XYZ file of C-alpha atoms in Angstrom:
526
model
C -16.374 5.764 -24.411
C -13.774 8.435 -25.007
C -10.391 8.386 -23.243
C -11.519 11.295 -21.042
C -14.668 9.487 -19.873
C -12.728 6.286 -19.175
C -10.199 8.176 -17.029
C -12.867 10.072 -15.097
C -14.612 6.867 -14.036
C -11.437 5.324 -12.548
C -10.732 5.273 -8.782
C -7.445 3.668 -7.684
C -6.794 3.495 -3.947
C -4.945 1.587 -1.252
C -6.265 0.406 2.109
C -3.705 0.942 4.880
C -3.532 0.496 8.650
C -1.781 -1.170 11.564
C -2.024 -5.022 11.515
C -5.398 -6.413 12.611
C -7.411 -3.222 12.224
C -9.410 -4.969 9.500
C -7.980 -4.016 6.069
C -8.419 -7.383 4.398
C -11.935 -7.772 5.868
C -12.903 -4.341 4.533
C -11.477 -5.271 1.106
C -13.605 -8.449 1.104
C -16.748 -6.439 1.880
C -16.016 -3.848 -0.829
C -15.648 -6.724 -3.324
C -18.950 -8.126 -2.044
C -20.772 -4.809 -2.651
C -19.109 -4.482 -6.034
C -20.534 -7.882 -6.998
C -17.013 -9.218 -7.613
C -17.536 -12.079 -5.128
C -20.764 -13.540 -3.718
C -19.669 -14.690 -0.275
C -16.995 -12.884 1.713
C -14.213 -15.040 3.179
C -12.761 -14.693 6.638
C -9.128 -13.903 7.379
C -9.009 -16.532 10.104
C -11.855 -18.561 11.471
C -12.287 -22.296 11.931
C -15.983 -22.239 11.118
C -15.750 -20.491 7.774
C -13.944 -22.623 5.248
C -13.505 -19.871 2.678
C -10.286 -17.853 3.010
C -9.934 -14.177 2.164
C -9.811 -13.541 -1.590
C -6.831 -11.210 -1.350
C -4.571 -13.511 0.720
C -3.447 -15.910 -2.004
C 0.091 -17.011 -1.000
C 0.497 -20.251 0.944
C 2.460 -18.467 3.673
C -0.421 -15.914 4.070
C -3.017 -18.630 4.536
C -0.833 -20.344 7.147
C -0.190 -17.241 9.243
C -3.427 -15.293 8.761
C -1.556 -12.123 7.739
C -1.061 -10.416 4.376
C 2.548 -10.665 3.157
C 2.212 -9.017 -0.253
C 0.023 -6.303 -1.706
C -2.777 -7.746 -3.812
C -4.575 -5.921 -6.604
C -8.290 -6.230 -7.274
C -10.642 -4.436 -9.640
C -14.440 -4.308 -10.007
C -17.220 -2.145 -11.474
C -19.663 -0.346 -9.159
C -22.366 2.124 -10.319
C -20.445 2.679 -13.572
C -17.233 3.490 -11.658
C -14.177 1.265 -12.180
C -12.683 0.696 -8.714
C -9.114 -0.631 -8.290
C -8.260 -1.683 -4.715
C -4.767 -2.460 -3.433
C -4.915 -4.368 -0.146
C -1.545 -3.794 1.546
C 0.252 -5.776 4.273
C -0.092 -4.087 7.677
C 2.764 -5.994 9.315
C 5.788 -3.709 9.663
C 8.142 -6.386 8.333
C 6.544 -5.852 4.928
C 6.106 -2.077 5.103
C 8.381 -1.447 2.127
C 5.828 -3.130 -0.139
C 3.175 -0.819 1.296
C 5.268 2.344 0.814
C 5.814 1.457 -2.842
C 2.122 0.747 -3.335
C 1.364 4.279 -2.121
C 3.271 5.664 -5.131
C 0.771 3.947 -7.451
C -2.534 5.152 -5.969
C -4.541 8.383 -6.163
C -6.194 8.174 -2.747
C -6.132 6.137 0.464
C -8.561 4.675 2.980
C -7.103 4.420 6.497
C -8.684 1.839 8.801
C -8.653 2.548 12.550
C -9.706 0.063 15.233
C -12.213 1.842 17.529
C -10.842 0.113 20.653
C -7.105 0.643 20.002
C -7.236 4.011 18.233
C -4.339 5.196 16.075
C -1.331 2.823 16.215
C 2.326 3.197 15.197
C 2.186 1.659 11.717
C -0.738 3.928 10.777
C 1.282 6.985 11.814
C 4.249 5.996 9.619
C 2.050 5.353 6.599
C 0.226 8.651 7.079
C 3.586 10.477 6.887
C 4.069 9.076 3.381
C 0.552 10.210 2.389
C 1.270 13.674 3.780
C 4.533 13.918 1.822
C 2.724 13.045 -1.402
C -0.414 15.102 -0.531
C -2.578 12.002 -1.065
C -6.268 12.471 -0.119
C -7.325 10.179 2.755
C -10.651 8.898 4.080
C -10.712 7.418 7.601
C -12.888 4.381 8.373
C -13.313 3.674 12.093
C -13.897 -0.065 12.314
C -15.183 -2.705 14.783
C -18.097 -0.739 16.275
C -19.745 -4.069 17.124
C -17.247 -4.109 20.035
C -16.876 -1.655 22.900
C -14.347 1.037 22.028
C -13.345 4.635 22.719
C -15.833 7.505 22.570
C -16.295 8.751 18.953
C -15.262 12.339 19.827
C -12.148 11.039 21.585
C -11.298 8.977 18.482
C -11.671 12.020 16.214
C -9.371 14.069 18.467
C -6.841 11.241 18.435
C -6.931 10.989 14.617
C -6.388 14.759 14.329
C -3.527 14.818 16.842
C -1.739 11.635 15.757
C -2.181 11.864 11.979
C -1.887 15.681 11.885
C -4.913 16.204 9.644
C -8.278 17.967 10.080
C -11.284 15.621 10.194
C -14.974 15.878 9.358
C -17.344 13.018 10.302
C -19.748 12.135 7.463
C -21.501 9.423 9.453
C -22.164 9.002 13.181
C -22.590 5.814 15.246
C -25.669 5.206 17.384
C -24.123 3.612 20.504
C -21.545 0.771 20.149
C -20.793 -2.773 21.288
C -23.806 -4.923 22.268
C -26.202 -1.931 22.035
C -24.923 -0.800 18.606
C -28.025 0.355 16.693
C -26.557 1.575 13.422
C -25.148 4.667 11.753
C -26.664 8.020 10.834
C -25.296 8.999 7.420
C -24.754 12.791 7.394
C -23.517 12.809 3.796
C -26.754 11.393 2.337
C -28.958 12.314 5.349
C -30.348 8.861 6.033
C -30.357 6.297 8.804
C -28.884 2.802 8.447
C -30.142 0.389 11.051
C -28.272 -2.662 12.201
C -30.125 -5.998 12.334
C -27.350 -8.327 11.321
C -27.775 -12.081 11.634
C -25.711 -13.517 8.784
C -22.344 -11.812 8.584
C -21.316 -12.723 5.038
C -24.258 -11.610 2.869
C -25.921 -8.216 2.482
C -29.082 -7.267 4.362
C -29.570 -3.890 5.969
C -32.374 -1.401 6.119
C -31.950 2.227 5.068
C -34.460 4.823 6.268
C -34.418 8.311 4.763
C -34.740 10.937 7.471
C -34.568 14.484 6.148
C -34.989 16.080 9.570
C -33.205 14.486 12.496
C -35.619 16.188 14.940
C -38.688 14.400 13.584
C -40.370 11.907 15.955
C -39.817 9.128 13.359
C -36.274 8.847 14.730
C -37.561 7.904 18.221
C -39.593 5.051 16.733
C -36.496 3.473 15.260
C -33.735 4.044 17.809
C -35.762 4.678 20.959
C -33.720 5.812 23.962
C -30.662 6.661 21.789
C -32.507 9.314 19.717
C -31.778 12.286 21.994
C -28.098 11.381 22.358
C -27.823 11.146 18.543
C -29.451 14.589 18.086
C -27.070 16.139 20.612
C -24.026 14.508 19.005
C -24.977 15.540 15.482
C -25.670 19.121 16.619
C -22.274 19.171 18.322
C -20.548 17.794 15.204
C -22.249 20.404 12.963
C -21.179 23.081 15.456
C -17.521 22.103 16.021
C -16.378 20.702 12.686
C -16.070 22.787 9.507
C -18.388 22.156 6.555
C -17.162 19.344 4.324
C -15.399 21.016 1.370
C -14.404 18.559 -1.331
C -11.491 20.751 -2.526
C -9.847 20.543 0.918
C -10.165 16.756 0.875
C -8.594 16.563 -2.601
C -5.667 18.735 -1.463
C -5.039 16.285 1.395
C -5.895 18.807 4.146
C -9.174 17.287 5.363
C -10.124 13.668 6.070
C -13.797 12.621 5.955
C -14.534 10.034 8.682
C -16.942 7.079 8.517
C -17.927 4.682 11.299
C -18.883 1.038 10.862
C -18.062 -2.622 11.296
C -16.491 -4.294 8.266
C -17.001 -7.797 9.658
C -20.759 -7.190 9.942
C -21.001 -5.333 6.615
C -21.920 -2.238 8.428
C -21.149 1.290 7.247
C -19.224 -0.116 4.262
C -21.784 0.793 1.622
C -21.954 4.463 2.721
C -18.165 4.527 2.596
C -18.141 3.081 -0.942
C -20.906 5.392 -2.220
C -19.258 8.517 -0.839
C -15.812 7.316 -2.009
C -17.034 6.882 -5.613
C -18.576 10.339 -5.363
C -15.651 12.354 -3.997
C -12.409 10.385 -4.548
C -10.096 11.756 -7.258
C -9.750 10.175 -10.693
C -6.106 9.670 -11.847
C -4.024 12.823 -11.354
C -0.888 14.099 -13.146
C 2.326 12.283 -12.155
C 5.847 13.653 -12.022
C 8.931 12.399 -13.810
C 12.472 13.750 -13.636
C 11.907 15.353 -17.036
C 8.361 16.796 -16.882
C 4.837 16.475 -15.502
C 2.677 13.837 -17.175
C -1.008 14.535 -17.692
C -3.239 11.403 -17.676
C -5.250 12.790 -20.628
C -2.246 12.684 -23.006
C -2.705 10.319 -25.920
C 0.671 8.612 -25.617
C 1.139 5.805 -23.129
C 3.385 6.103 -20.084
C 3.586 3.998 -16.923
C 5.940 2.547 -14.322
C 6.475 -0.751 -12.536
C 5.896 -0.453 -8.788
C 5.976 -4.125 -7.801
C 7.263 -7.444 -9.102
C 5.919 -10.722 -7.805
C 7.452 -14.099 -8.627
C 5.423 -17.289 -8.872
C 1.905 -15.959 -8.305
C 0.888 -19.286 -9.835
C 3.281 -21.950 -8.448
C 2.395 -24.348 -11.295
C 3.929 -22.028 -13.865
C 6.889 -20.442 -12.043
C 6.004 -17.095 -13.590
C 7.113 -13.609 -12.606
C 4.621 -10.810 -12.967
C 5.499 -7.120 -13.048
C 2.733 -4.742 -11.964
C 2.518 -1.753 -14.307
C 0.641 1.368 -13.181
C -0.626 3.232 -16.244
C -0.189 7.015 -15.950
C -1.339 8.297 -19.350
C -2.662 7.110 -22.716
C -4.199 3.721 -23.522
C -2.356 0.429 -23.058
C -3.095 -1.959 -25.930
C -2.338 -5.641 -26.134
C 0.288 -6.629 -28.748
C 1.343 -3.023 -29.397
C 5.115 -2.362 -29.061
C 6.194 -0.074 -26.170
C 9.573 1.410 -25.316
C 11.266 0.041 -22.169
C 13.397 3.008 -21.050
C 15.918 1.075 -18.896
C 16.996 -1.348 -21.652
C 16.290 0.960 -24.597
C 14.384 -1.887 -26.309
C 10.921 -2.049 -27.753
C 8.672 -4.760 -26.256
C 5.203 -6.079 -26.978
C 2.942 -8.054 -24.626
C 0.652 -10.762 -25.967
C -1.061 -11.606 -22.671
C -1.258 -8.652 -20.250
C -3.460 -9.465 -17.239
C -5.996 -7.682 -15.094
C -6.297 -8.961 -11.535
C -8.586 -10.306 -8.948
C -5.915 -11.203 -6.334
C -4.261 -14.315 -7.846
C -6.955 -14.889 -10.497
C -5.992 -13.254 -13.766
C -7.718 -12.526 -17.035
C -6.258 -11.239 -20.281
C -7.023 -7.607 -20.988
C -7.073 -5.903 -24.425
C -7.189 -2.266 -23.322
C -6.272 -0.522 -20.068
C -6.528 3.142 -19.103
C -4.750 5.519 -16.689
C -5.360 4.414 -13.093
C -5.481 0.735 -14.073
C -2.855 -1.784 -13.019
C -1.755 -4.354 -15.573
C 0.290 -7.512 -14.976
C 3.092 -8.124 -17.478
C 4.865 -11.466 -17.772
C 8.495 -10.927 -16.880
C 11.404 -13.224 -17.649
C 13.806 -11.230 -15.495
C 14.076 -8.059 -17.617
C 12.286 -5.616 -15.321
C 13.155 -3.846 -12.090
C 11.039 -1.815 -9.705
C 10.782 1.758 -10.999
C 11.202 0.844 -14.700
C 9.326 3.110 -17.098
C 7.391 2.301 -20.286
C 6.510 4.921 -22.905
C 5.944 5.323 -26.632
C 9.555 6.248 -27.334
C 10.063 9.127 -24.888
C 12.867 8.830 -22.311
C 11.232 9.571 -18.957
C 11.866 8.363 -15.409
C 9.219 8.456 -12.703
C 10.527 9.603 -9.354
C 9.851 8.888 -5.730
C 9.754 5.083 -5.564
C 11.573 4.577 -2.278
C 13.899 1.898 -1.017
C 14.637 2.103 2.672
C 17.726 1.713 4.741
C 17.595 -1.859 6.122
C 17.816 -2.402 9.875
C 18.445 -6.159 10.062
C 21.458 -7.839 8.498
C 22.745 -11.389 7.949
C 25.606 -12.836 5.937
C 24.174 -15.138 3.248
C 26.162 -18.315 2.507
C 25.622 -21.058 -0.055
C 24.575 -24.279 1.708
C 24.935 -26.460 -1.407
C 28.155 -25.927 -3.442
C 26.670 -27.614 -6.533
C 23.859 -25.042 -6.712
C 25.993 -21.916 -6.882
C 24.378 -20.639 -10.120
C 20.822 -21.195 -8.902
C 21.540 -19.321 -5.679
C 23.089 -16.362 -7.525
C 20.136 -16.186 -9.932
C 17.576 -16.532 -7.125
C 19.147 -13.860 -4.937
C 19.477 -11.552 -7.938
C 15.804 -11.919 -8.918
C 14.478 -11.581 -5.372
C 16.512 -8.376 -4.945
C 14.970 -7.032 -8.206
C 11.608 -7.761 -6.638
C 12.560 -5.409 -3.805
C 12.186 -8.036 -1.062
C 15.516 -7.050 0.499
C 18.870 -5.485 -0.402
C 22.211 -7.065 -1.147
C 25.531 -5.516 -0.090
C 28.955 -6.850 -1.084
C 31.788 -5.983 1.337
C 34.740 -4.299 -0.396
C 37.155 -5.878 2.038
C 36.504 -9.568 1.292
C 33.569 -9.779 -1.136
C 31.232 -11.454 1.386
C 27.555 -10.899 0.691
C 25.213 -9.383 3.266
C 21.442 -9.270 2.989
C 19.672 -6.317 4.594
C 15.942 -6.378 5.385
C 13.433 -4.035 6.952
C 11.752 -6.862 8.899
C 12.768 -10.228 10.350
C 10.036 -12.209 8.571
C 11.661 -11.253 5.255
C 14.596 -13.621 5.955
C 12.179 -16.573 6.288
C 10.403 -15.568 3.084
C 13.730 -15.368 1.157
C 14.948 -18.751 2.432
C 11.587 -20.418 1.711
C 11.385 -18.956 -1.773
C 15.015 -19.695 -2.727
C 14.456 -23.335 -1.899
C 10.989 -23.758 -3.417
C 11.372 -21.553 -6.461
C 15.041 -21.818 -7.444
C 16.109 -25.138 -5.878
C 18.900 -23.395 -3.970
C 19.679 -23.655 -0.268
C 21.163 -20.841 1.736
C 22.121 -20.394 5.344
C 22.513 -17.205 7.342
C 25.299 -16.138 9.665
C 24.739 -13.371 12.184
C 26.427 -9.990 11.826
C 25.918 -7.105 14.181
C 25.178 -3.901 12.267
C 23.038 -0.901 13.127
C 22.171 0.731 9.794
C 23.175 0.991 6.155
C 23.468 4.428 4.593
C 24.380 5.539 1.096
C 27.269 8.018 1.006
C 28.256 10.669 -1.519
C 30.363 13.819 -1.459
C 31.528 16.640 -3.711
C 34.851 16.603 -1.857
C 36.741 13.701 -3.435
C 39.701 13.810 -0.991
C 37.468 13.646 2.066
C 35.489 10.764 0.559
C 38.712 8.871 -0.157
C 39.940 9.503 3.383
C 36.604 8.216 4.749
C 36.788 5.067 2.590
C 40.330 4.381 3.786
C 39.546 4.822 7.487
C 36.268 2.877 7.356
C 37.524 0.263 4.900
C 36.071 -2.682 6.844
C 32.610 -1.092 6.918
C 32.195 -0.048 3.286
C 30.228 -2.142 0.797
C 28.694 -1.794 -2.664
C 24.973 -2.199 -3.327
C 23.746 -4.005 -6.429
C 23.944 -0.795 -8.512
C 27.577 -0.281 -7.533
C 26.972 2.646 -5.144
C 28.980 3.093 -1.951
C 27.249 2.111 1.281
C 28.509 2.676 4.828
C 27.497 -0.100 7.243
C 27.504 1.449 10.703
C 27.781 -0.986 13.606
C 26.230 1.300 16.253
C 24.328 4.602 16.550
C 27.479 6.011 18.184
C 29.798 5.187 15.278
C 27.290 6.636 12.793
C 27.036 9.853 14.821
C 30.851 10.079 15.061
C 31.218 9.622 11.298
C 28.602 12.310 10.605
C 30.287 14.751 13.023
C 33.797 14.126 11.745
C 33.165 14.143 7.985
C 31.084 17.269 7.469
C 31.171 17.227 3.645
C 29.832 13.720 3.225
C 26.091 13.258 2.757
C 24.572 10.216 4.490
C 21.296 9.091 2.846
C 18.858 6.734 4.557
C 16.667 6.082 1.519
C 17.871 5.459 -2.000
C 15.320 6.617 -4.546
C 15.170 3.939 -7.206
């Protein structure tokens, strides 16, 4: 296949939502349809002994939540699909935001009983900023939920995007009969007994007014005809260009747990979702069809395999072909590097890959040389932009609990900060180190990993801070005056930039009012 054909058959997307809407379950079912696994695991259930494929860390299996983004790829109808299953829990949202920089489209999962929740709203803002195309999957129709029209209104109002249903549910809860697929004009009926293997009947109905419909869905036929007529009347025609621009979201209904509505979603997704698009660097726009390789690291994960203590950097390929054992230029260090065993992923299972194309995600073995946002090219100095790091909201002093392990602690903290788990600030006043996180669970993860991966023990001491913000100013005198007055609240981050640690919303507001020429930033672009 030519480079152009390989690129056009790639679909790289992330699944996002509020916790418990069913992202990991949907991922499992997509893998099942793609033939990547033969039995789908459950996220938590005492009866089913098989866990979810994408939750591979010990801590994820214990708590029944996803802590880290996992990457999975499979082939379906000659399309290469790359899924990134993201954590929904807000304590790990930073991982999710970074993942969104590496995908070309997004599937948003909405629980039909709870509707649109806070985490979904935040994530949608990032998609809107980047103009990422989104498809909405309304999940859990095997339970009683809100009326479908009400849900569509809520999605439009809360996520600020126009919608167009491409499938429509026939009742819900105990009387759920199936889904009418408007995109392919056929009827999928629901007779599910076994929830982990595929078995559903598809009936082609060209004309929804034909009496055949009554035979299959009985008393619900008239309601379905009314609903579909209403949908065709109210909602605009589905125009693929509007979807690709990020202005229109196609909506599907189904139940991921019962395998229902997932196949229509996957078929339509492979049909309409974008192949890899141009990406932007500080220097120029990069077209995926260029012959020279370029790519960036959007995530680093230590110890995917605890037996080997290895660190893996996830490289998103943006243009050209990645070849095993070929030297590439690492822009940050200015060195040329070659990789003898790059991996492709199926959650924590890895296999060595010889060639990879734009849209693919490759795992590189890392001995501590890489940071999030690092760029690889064939000699050109480029830097990809827009990989965010957020202002932390929770802070603790970190202290060494074992004086003999000072080196191990320093190395461990340094590597975990490179991974983007949290941020480290050093106070100018006394050199004490403060760790800032976006979510409370991160502190547990750091402590657990320092001990189990680096043999170092740490303890935390409380500190009461409100927010960290990066400061800069063109007015050197005013900046110096600010640093002198706020001496006890100024720290350096690990790149040596000045950070103001405000102890209350009031003191931050006062500082902003008083020092007009100083810019306060709440995200630092890596």
